Short mmCIF file of C-alpha atoms and ligand atoms in Angstrom, two decimals:
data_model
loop_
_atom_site.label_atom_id
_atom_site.label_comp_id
_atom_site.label_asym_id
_atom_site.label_seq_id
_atom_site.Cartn_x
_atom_site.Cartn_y
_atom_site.Cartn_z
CA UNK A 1444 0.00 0.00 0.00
CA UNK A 1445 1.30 3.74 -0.88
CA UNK A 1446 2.25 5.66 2.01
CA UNK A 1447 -0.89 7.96 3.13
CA UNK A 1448 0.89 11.15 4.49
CA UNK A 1449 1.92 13.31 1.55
CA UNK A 1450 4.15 16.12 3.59
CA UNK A 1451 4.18 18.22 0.78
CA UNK A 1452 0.13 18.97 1.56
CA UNK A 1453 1.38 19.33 5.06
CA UNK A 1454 3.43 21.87 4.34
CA UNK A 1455 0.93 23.72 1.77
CA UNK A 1456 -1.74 23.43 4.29
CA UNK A 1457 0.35 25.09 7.15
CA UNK A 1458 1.84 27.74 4.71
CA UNK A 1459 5.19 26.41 5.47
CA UNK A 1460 5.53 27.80 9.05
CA UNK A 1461 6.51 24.17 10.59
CA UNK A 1462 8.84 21.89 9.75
CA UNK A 1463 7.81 18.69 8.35
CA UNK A 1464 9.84 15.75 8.90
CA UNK A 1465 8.11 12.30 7.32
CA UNK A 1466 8.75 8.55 7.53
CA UNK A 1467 7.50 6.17 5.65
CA UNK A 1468 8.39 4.12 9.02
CA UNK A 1469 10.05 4.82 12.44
CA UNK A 1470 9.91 3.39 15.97
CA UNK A 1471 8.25 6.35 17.85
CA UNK A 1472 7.46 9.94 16.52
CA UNK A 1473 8.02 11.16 19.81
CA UNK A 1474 11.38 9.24 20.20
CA UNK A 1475 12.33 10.98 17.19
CA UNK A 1476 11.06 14.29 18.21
CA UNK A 1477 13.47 13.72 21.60
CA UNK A 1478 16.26 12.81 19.02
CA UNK A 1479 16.30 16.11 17.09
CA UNK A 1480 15.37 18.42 20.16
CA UNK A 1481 18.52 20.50 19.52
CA UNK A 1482 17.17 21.42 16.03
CA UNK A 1483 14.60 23.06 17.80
CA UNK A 1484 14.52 27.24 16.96
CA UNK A 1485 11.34 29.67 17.04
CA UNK A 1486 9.00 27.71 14.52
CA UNK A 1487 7.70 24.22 15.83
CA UNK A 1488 8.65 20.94 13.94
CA UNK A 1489 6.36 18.37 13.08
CA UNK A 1490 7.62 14.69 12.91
CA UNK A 1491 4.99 12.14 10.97
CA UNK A 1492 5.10 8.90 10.33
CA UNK A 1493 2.88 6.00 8.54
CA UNK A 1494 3.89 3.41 11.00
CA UNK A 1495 5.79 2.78 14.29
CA UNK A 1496 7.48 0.39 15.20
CA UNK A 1497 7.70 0.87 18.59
CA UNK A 1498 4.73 3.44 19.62
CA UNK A 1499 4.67 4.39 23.05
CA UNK A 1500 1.47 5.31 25.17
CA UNK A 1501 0.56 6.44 28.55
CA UNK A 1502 1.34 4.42 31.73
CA UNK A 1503 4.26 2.66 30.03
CA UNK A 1504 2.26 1.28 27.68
CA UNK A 1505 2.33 0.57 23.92
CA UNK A 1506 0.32 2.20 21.42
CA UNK A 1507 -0.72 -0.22 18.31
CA UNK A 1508 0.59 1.87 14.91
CA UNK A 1509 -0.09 -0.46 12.23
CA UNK A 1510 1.30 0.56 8.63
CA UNK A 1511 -1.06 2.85 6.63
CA UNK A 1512 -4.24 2.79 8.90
CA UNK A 1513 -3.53 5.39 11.58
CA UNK A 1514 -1.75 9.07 11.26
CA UNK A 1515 1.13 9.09 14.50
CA UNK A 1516 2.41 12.98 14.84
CA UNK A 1517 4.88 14.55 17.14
CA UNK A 1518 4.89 18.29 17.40
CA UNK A 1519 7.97 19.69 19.12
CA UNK A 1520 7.40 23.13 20.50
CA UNK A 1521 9.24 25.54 23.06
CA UNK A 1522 7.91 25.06 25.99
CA UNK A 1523 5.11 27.28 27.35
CA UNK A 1524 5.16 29.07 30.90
CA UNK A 1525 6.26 26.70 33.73
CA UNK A 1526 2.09 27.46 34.86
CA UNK A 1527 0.66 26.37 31.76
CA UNK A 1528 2.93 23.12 31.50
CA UNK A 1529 0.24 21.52 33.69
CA UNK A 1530 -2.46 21.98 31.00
CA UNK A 1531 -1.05 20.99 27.66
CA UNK A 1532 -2.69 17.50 27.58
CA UNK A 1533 -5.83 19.22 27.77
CA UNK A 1534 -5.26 21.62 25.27
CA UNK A 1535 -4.10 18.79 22.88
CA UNK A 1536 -7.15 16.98 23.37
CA UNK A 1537 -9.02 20.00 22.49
CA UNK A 1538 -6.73 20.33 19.26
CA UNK A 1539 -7.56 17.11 17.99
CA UNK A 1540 -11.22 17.39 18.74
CA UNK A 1541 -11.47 20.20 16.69
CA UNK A 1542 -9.94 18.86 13.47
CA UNK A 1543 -12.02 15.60 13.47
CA UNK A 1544 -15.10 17.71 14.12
CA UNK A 1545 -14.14 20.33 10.93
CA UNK A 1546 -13.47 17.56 8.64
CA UNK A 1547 -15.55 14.91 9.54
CA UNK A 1548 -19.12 14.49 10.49
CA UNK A 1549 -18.42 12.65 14.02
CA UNK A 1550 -18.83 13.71 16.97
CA UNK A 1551 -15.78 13.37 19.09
CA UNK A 1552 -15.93 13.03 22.77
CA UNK A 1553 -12.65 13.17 25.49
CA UNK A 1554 -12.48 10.62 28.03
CA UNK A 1555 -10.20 12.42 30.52
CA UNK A 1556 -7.52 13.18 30.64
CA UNK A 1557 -6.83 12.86 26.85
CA UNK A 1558 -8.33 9.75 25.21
CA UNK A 1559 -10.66 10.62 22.22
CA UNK A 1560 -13.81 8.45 21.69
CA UNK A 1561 -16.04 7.92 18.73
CA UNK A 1562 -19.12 6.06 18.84
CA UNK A 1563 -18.03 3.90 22.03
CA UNK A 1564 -14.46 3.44 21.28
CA UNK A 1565 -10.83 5.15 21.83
CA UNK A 1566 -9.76 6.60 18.37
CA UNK A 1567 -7.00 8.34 19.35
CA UNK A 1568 -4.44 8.71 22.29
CA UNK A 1569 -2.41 11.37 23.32
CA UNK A 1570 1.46 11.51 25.12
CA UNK A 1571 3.01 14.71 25.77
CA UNK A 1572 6.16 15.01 27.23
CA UNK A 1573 8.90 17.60 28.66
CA UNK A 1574 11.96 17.56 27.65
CA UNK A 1575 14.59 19.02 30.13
CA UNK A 1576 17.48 21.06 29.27
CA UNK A 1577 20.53 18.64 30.78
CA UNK A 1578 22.71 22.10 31.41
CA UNK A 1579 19.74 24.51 32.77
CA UNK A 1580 17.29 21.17 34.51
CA UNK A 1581 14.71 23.66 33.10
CA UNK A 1582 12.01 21.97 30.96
CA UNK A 1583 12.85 23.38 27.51
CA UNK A 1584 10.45 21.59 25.00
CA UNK A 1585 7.36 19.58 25.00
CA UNK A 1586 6.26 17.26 22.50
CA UNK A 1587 2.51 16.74 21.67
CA UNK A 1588 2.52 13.32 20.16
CA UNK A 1589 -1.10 11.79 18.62
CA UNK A 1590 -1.89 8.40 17.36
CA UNK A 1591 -5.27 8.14 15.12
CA UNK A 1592 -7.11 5.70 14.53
CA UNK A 1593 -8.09 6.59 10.70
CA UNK A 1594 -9.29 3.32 9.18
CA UNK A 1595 -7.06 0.07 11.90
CA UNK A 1596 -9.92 -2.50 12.09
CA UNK A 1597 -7.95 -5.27 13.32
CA UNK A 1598 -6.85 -4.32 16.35
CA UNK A 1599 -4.81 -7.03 19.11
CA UNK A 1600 -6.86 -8.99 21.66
CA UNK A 1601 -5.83 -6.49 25.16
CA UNK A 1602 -7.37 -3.31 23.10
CA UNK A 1603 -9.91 -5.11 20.99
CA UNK A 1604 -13.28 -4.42 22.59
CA UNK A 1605 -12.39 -1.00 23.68
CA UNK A 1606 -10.31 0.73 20.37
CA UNK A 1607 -12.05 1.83 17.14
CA UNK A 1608 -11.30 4.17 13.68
CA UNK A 1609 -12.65 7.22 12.72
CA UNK A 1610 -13.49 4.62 9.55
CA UNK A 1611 -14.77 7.86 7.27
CA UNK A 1612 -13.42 9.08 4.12
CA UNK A 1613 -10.51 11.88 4.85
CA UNK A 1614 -7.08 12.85 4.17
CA UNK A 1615 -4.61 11.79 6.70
CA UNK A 1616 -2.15 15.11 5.11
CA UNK A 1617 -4.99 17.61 5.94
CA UNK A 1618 -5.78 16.59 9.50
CA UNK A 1619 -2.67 16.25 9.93
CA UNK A 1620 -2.08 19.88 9.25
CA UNK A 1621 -5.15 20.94 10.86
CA UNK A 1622 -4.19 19.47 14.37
CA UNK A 1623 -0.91 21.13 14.07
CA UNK A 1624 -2.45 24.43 13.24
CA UNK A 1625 -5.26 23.79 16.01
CA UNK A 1626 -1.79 23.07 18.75
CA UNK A 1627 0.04 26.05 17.39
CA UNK A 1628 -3.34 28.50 17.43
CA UNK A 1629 -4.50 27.24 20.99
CA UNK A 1630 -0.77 27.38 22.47
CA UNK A 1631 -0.17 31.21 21.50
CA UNK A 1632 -2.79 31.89 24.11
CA UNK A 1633 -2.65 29.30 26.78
CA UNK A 1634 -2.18 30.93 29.84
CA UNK A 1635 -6.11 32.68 28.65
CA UNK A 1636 -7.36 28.63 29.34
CA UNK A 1637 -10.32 29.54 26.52
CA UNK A 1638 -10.05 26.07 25.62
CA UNK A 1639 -11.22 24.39 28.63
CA UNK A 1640 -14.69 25.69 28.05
CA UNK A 1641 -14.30 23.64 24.66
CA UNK A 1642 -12.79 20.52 26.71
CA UNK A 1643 -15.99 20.62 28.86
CA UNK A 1644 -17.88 20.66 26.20
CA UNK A 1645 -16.66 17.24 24.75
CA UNK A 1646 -16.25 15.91 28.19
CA UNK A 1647 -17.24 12.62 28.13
CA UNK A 1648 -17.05 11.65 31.88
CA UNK A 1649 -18.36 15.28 33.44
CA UNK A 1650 -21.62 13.99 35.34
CA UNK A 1651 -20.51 10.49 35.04
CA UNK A 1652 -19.69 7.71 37.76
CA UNK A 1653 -16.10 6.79 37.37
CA UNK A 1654 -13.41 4.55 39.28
CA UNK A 1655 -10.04 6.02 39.23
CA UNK A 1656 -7.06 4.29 40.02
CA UNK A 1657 -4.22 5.98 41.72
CA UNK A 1658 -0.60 4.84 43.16
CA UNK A 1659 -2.46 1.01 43.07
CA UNK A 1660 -5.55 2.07 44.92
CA UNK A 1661 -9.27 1.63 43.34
CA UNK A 1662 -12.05 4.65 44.41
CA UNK A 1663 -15.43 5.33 43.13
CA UNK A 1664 -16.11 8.91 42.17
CA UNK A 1665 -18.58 11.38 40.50
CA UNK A 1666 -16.81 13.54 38.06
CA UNK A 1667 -18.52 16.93 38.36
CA UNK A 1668 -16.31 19.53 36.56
CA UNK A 1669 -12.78 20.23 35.25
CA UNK A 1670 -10.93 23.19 36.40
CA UNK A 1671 -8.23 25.19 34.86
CA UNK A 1672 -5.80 23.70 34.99
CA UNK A 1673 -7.19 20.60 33.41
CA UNK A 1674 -7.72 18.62 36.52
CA UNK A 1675 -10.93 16.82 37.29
CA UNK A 1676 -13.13 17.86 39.90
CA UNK A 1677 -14.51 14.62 41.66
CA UNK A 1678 -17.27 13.86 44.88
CA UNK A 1679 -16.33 10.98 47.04
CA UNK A 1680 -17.90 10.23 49.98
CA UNK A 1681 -15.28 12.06 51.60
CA UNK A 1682 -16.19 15.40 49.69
CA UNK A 1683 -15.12 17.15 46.84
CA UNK A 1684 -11.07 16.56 45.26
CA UNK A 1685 -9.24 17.05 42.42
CA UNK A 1686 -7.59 14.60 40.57
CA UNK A 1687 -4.85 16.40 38.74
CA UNK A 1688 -3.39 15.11 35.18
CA UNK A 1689 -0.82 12.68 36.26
CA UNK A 1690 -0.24 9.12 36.46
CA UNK A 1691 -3.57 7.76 36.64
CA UNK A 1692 -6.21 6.10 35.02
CA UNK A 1693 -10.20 6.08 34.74
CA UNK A 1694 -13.21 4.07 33.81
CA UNK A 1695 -16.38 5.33 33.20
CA UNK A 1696 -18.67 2.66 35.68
CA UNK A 1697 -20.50 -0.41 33.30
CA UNK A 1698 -17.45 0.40 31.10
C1 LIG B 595 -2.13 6.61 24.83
O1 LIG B 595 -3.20 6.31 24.32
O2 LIG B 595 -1.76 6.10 25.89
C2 LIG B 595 -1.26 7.63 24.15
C3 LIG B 595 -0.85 7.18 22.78
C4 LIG B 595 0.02 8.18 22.04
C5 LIG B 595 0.46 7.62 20.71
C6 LIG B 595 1.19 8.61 19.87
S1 LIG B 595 1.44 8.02 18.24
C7 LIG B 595 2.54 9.32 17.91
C8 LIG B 595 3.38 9.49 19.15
N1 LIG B 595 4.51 8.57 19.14
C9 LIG B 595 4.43 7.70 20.13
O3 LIG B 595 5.26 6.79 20.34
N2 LIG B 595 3.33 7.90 20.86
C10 LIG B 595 2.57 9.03 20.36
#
């Protein structure tokens, strides 16, 4: 099968203000975004691939990246303010969300902290990380690295029941370039936080009974809100906390 990413409609898309680095096939975008970290200057890059070898998700764990069925994207920026390092999951989420929605005609929902559901099923996950000047200890860069789900339908047996595609007609190039353009738009004015009315919006847990499983330990919650900073406002029977956007995972109840 031909390769699905054409980075020359990347680059024609995004008027050639990021750099577009493509493979046909490479163990992790975000690896590769680590890699090249030194290359980075004022204008973001953009690494894209049509398959990994060795994808990396959340929690240590894999992420499936089959050849030709997904788009996998690392976008290495300068790191925002230390304060608005806390929310960029969140603001990815909302990034991605609002590409599928322009070009497609699903409805996107975002399990928190940054899974994105269609219909049911995870379609896409999200890994940022920091990367830390070795001389300053400062965090210098962050990469936003996405995995979609365009058209897999034979997923392994651990993720079967729970992953699905966006399985409608669109070019990986041009959602490509519209996420990065979404990240680069929403980033210029983080510290404002206007896109965590839009996260609430396609909250897909707000109102929801959820377990949450932190440092080994299995609660019961209501998820009532999320607050600026991205974190999820939850009622246990001890009260009201906030579950902040680290190490830990949810399930909706039933799920
Ligand atoms: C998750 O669901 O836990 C996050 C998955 C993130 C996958 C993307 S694919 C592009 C980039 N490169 C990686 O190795 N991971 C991210």
């Amino acid at each position: 099968m031909s390769a699905r990413i054409n980075k020359q409609n990347i680059l024609q898309k995004l008027n050639n203000k990021v750099e577009v680095r493509y493979f046909h096939t490479i163990d992790s975008t975000n690896n590769e975004a680590k890699r090249c970290y030194c290359d980075l200057q004022d204008s973001p890059i953009l690494f894209v691939s049509d398959h990994q070898t060795n994808g990396r998700g959340r929690l240590g764990r894999s992420f499936y990246s089959p050849k030709n069925t997904g788009l996998y994207m690392s976008v290495l920026l300068s790191a925002p303010k230390t304060e608005d390092i806390v929310c960029i999951t969140t603001a990815a989420s909302v990034a991605v969300t609002k590409a599928i929605e322009k070009l497609t005609p699903l409805s996107p929902m975002i399990k928190w902290v940054n899974d994105i559901y269609v219909k049911g099923k995870k379609v896409c996950g999200i890994l940022c990380e920091a990367v830390t000047n070795p001389i300053s200890s400062k965090i210098s860069a962050v990469i936003i690295g996405i995995g979609i789900n365009i058209n897999t339908n034979d997923f392994p047996q651990d993720i079967k029941d729970t992953a699905g595609a966006l399985s409608v007609n669109i070019d990986s190039s041009e959602l490509c370039a519209l996420i990065t353009d979404n990240i680069i738009d929403i980033f210029q004015n983080l510290e404002q936080r206007e896109f965590i009315a839009e996260y609430r919006e396609h909250s897909l847990v707000i109102g929801k009974e959820i377990t949450y499983t932190q440092n080994n330990k299995t609660e019961t919650a209501t998820a009532i809100d999320i607050d600026r900073n991205g974190g999820l406002i939850i009622t246990t029977e001890n009260g009201t906390e906030t579950l902040s956007t680290g190490e830990i995972s949810i399930r909706l109840r039933n799920d």
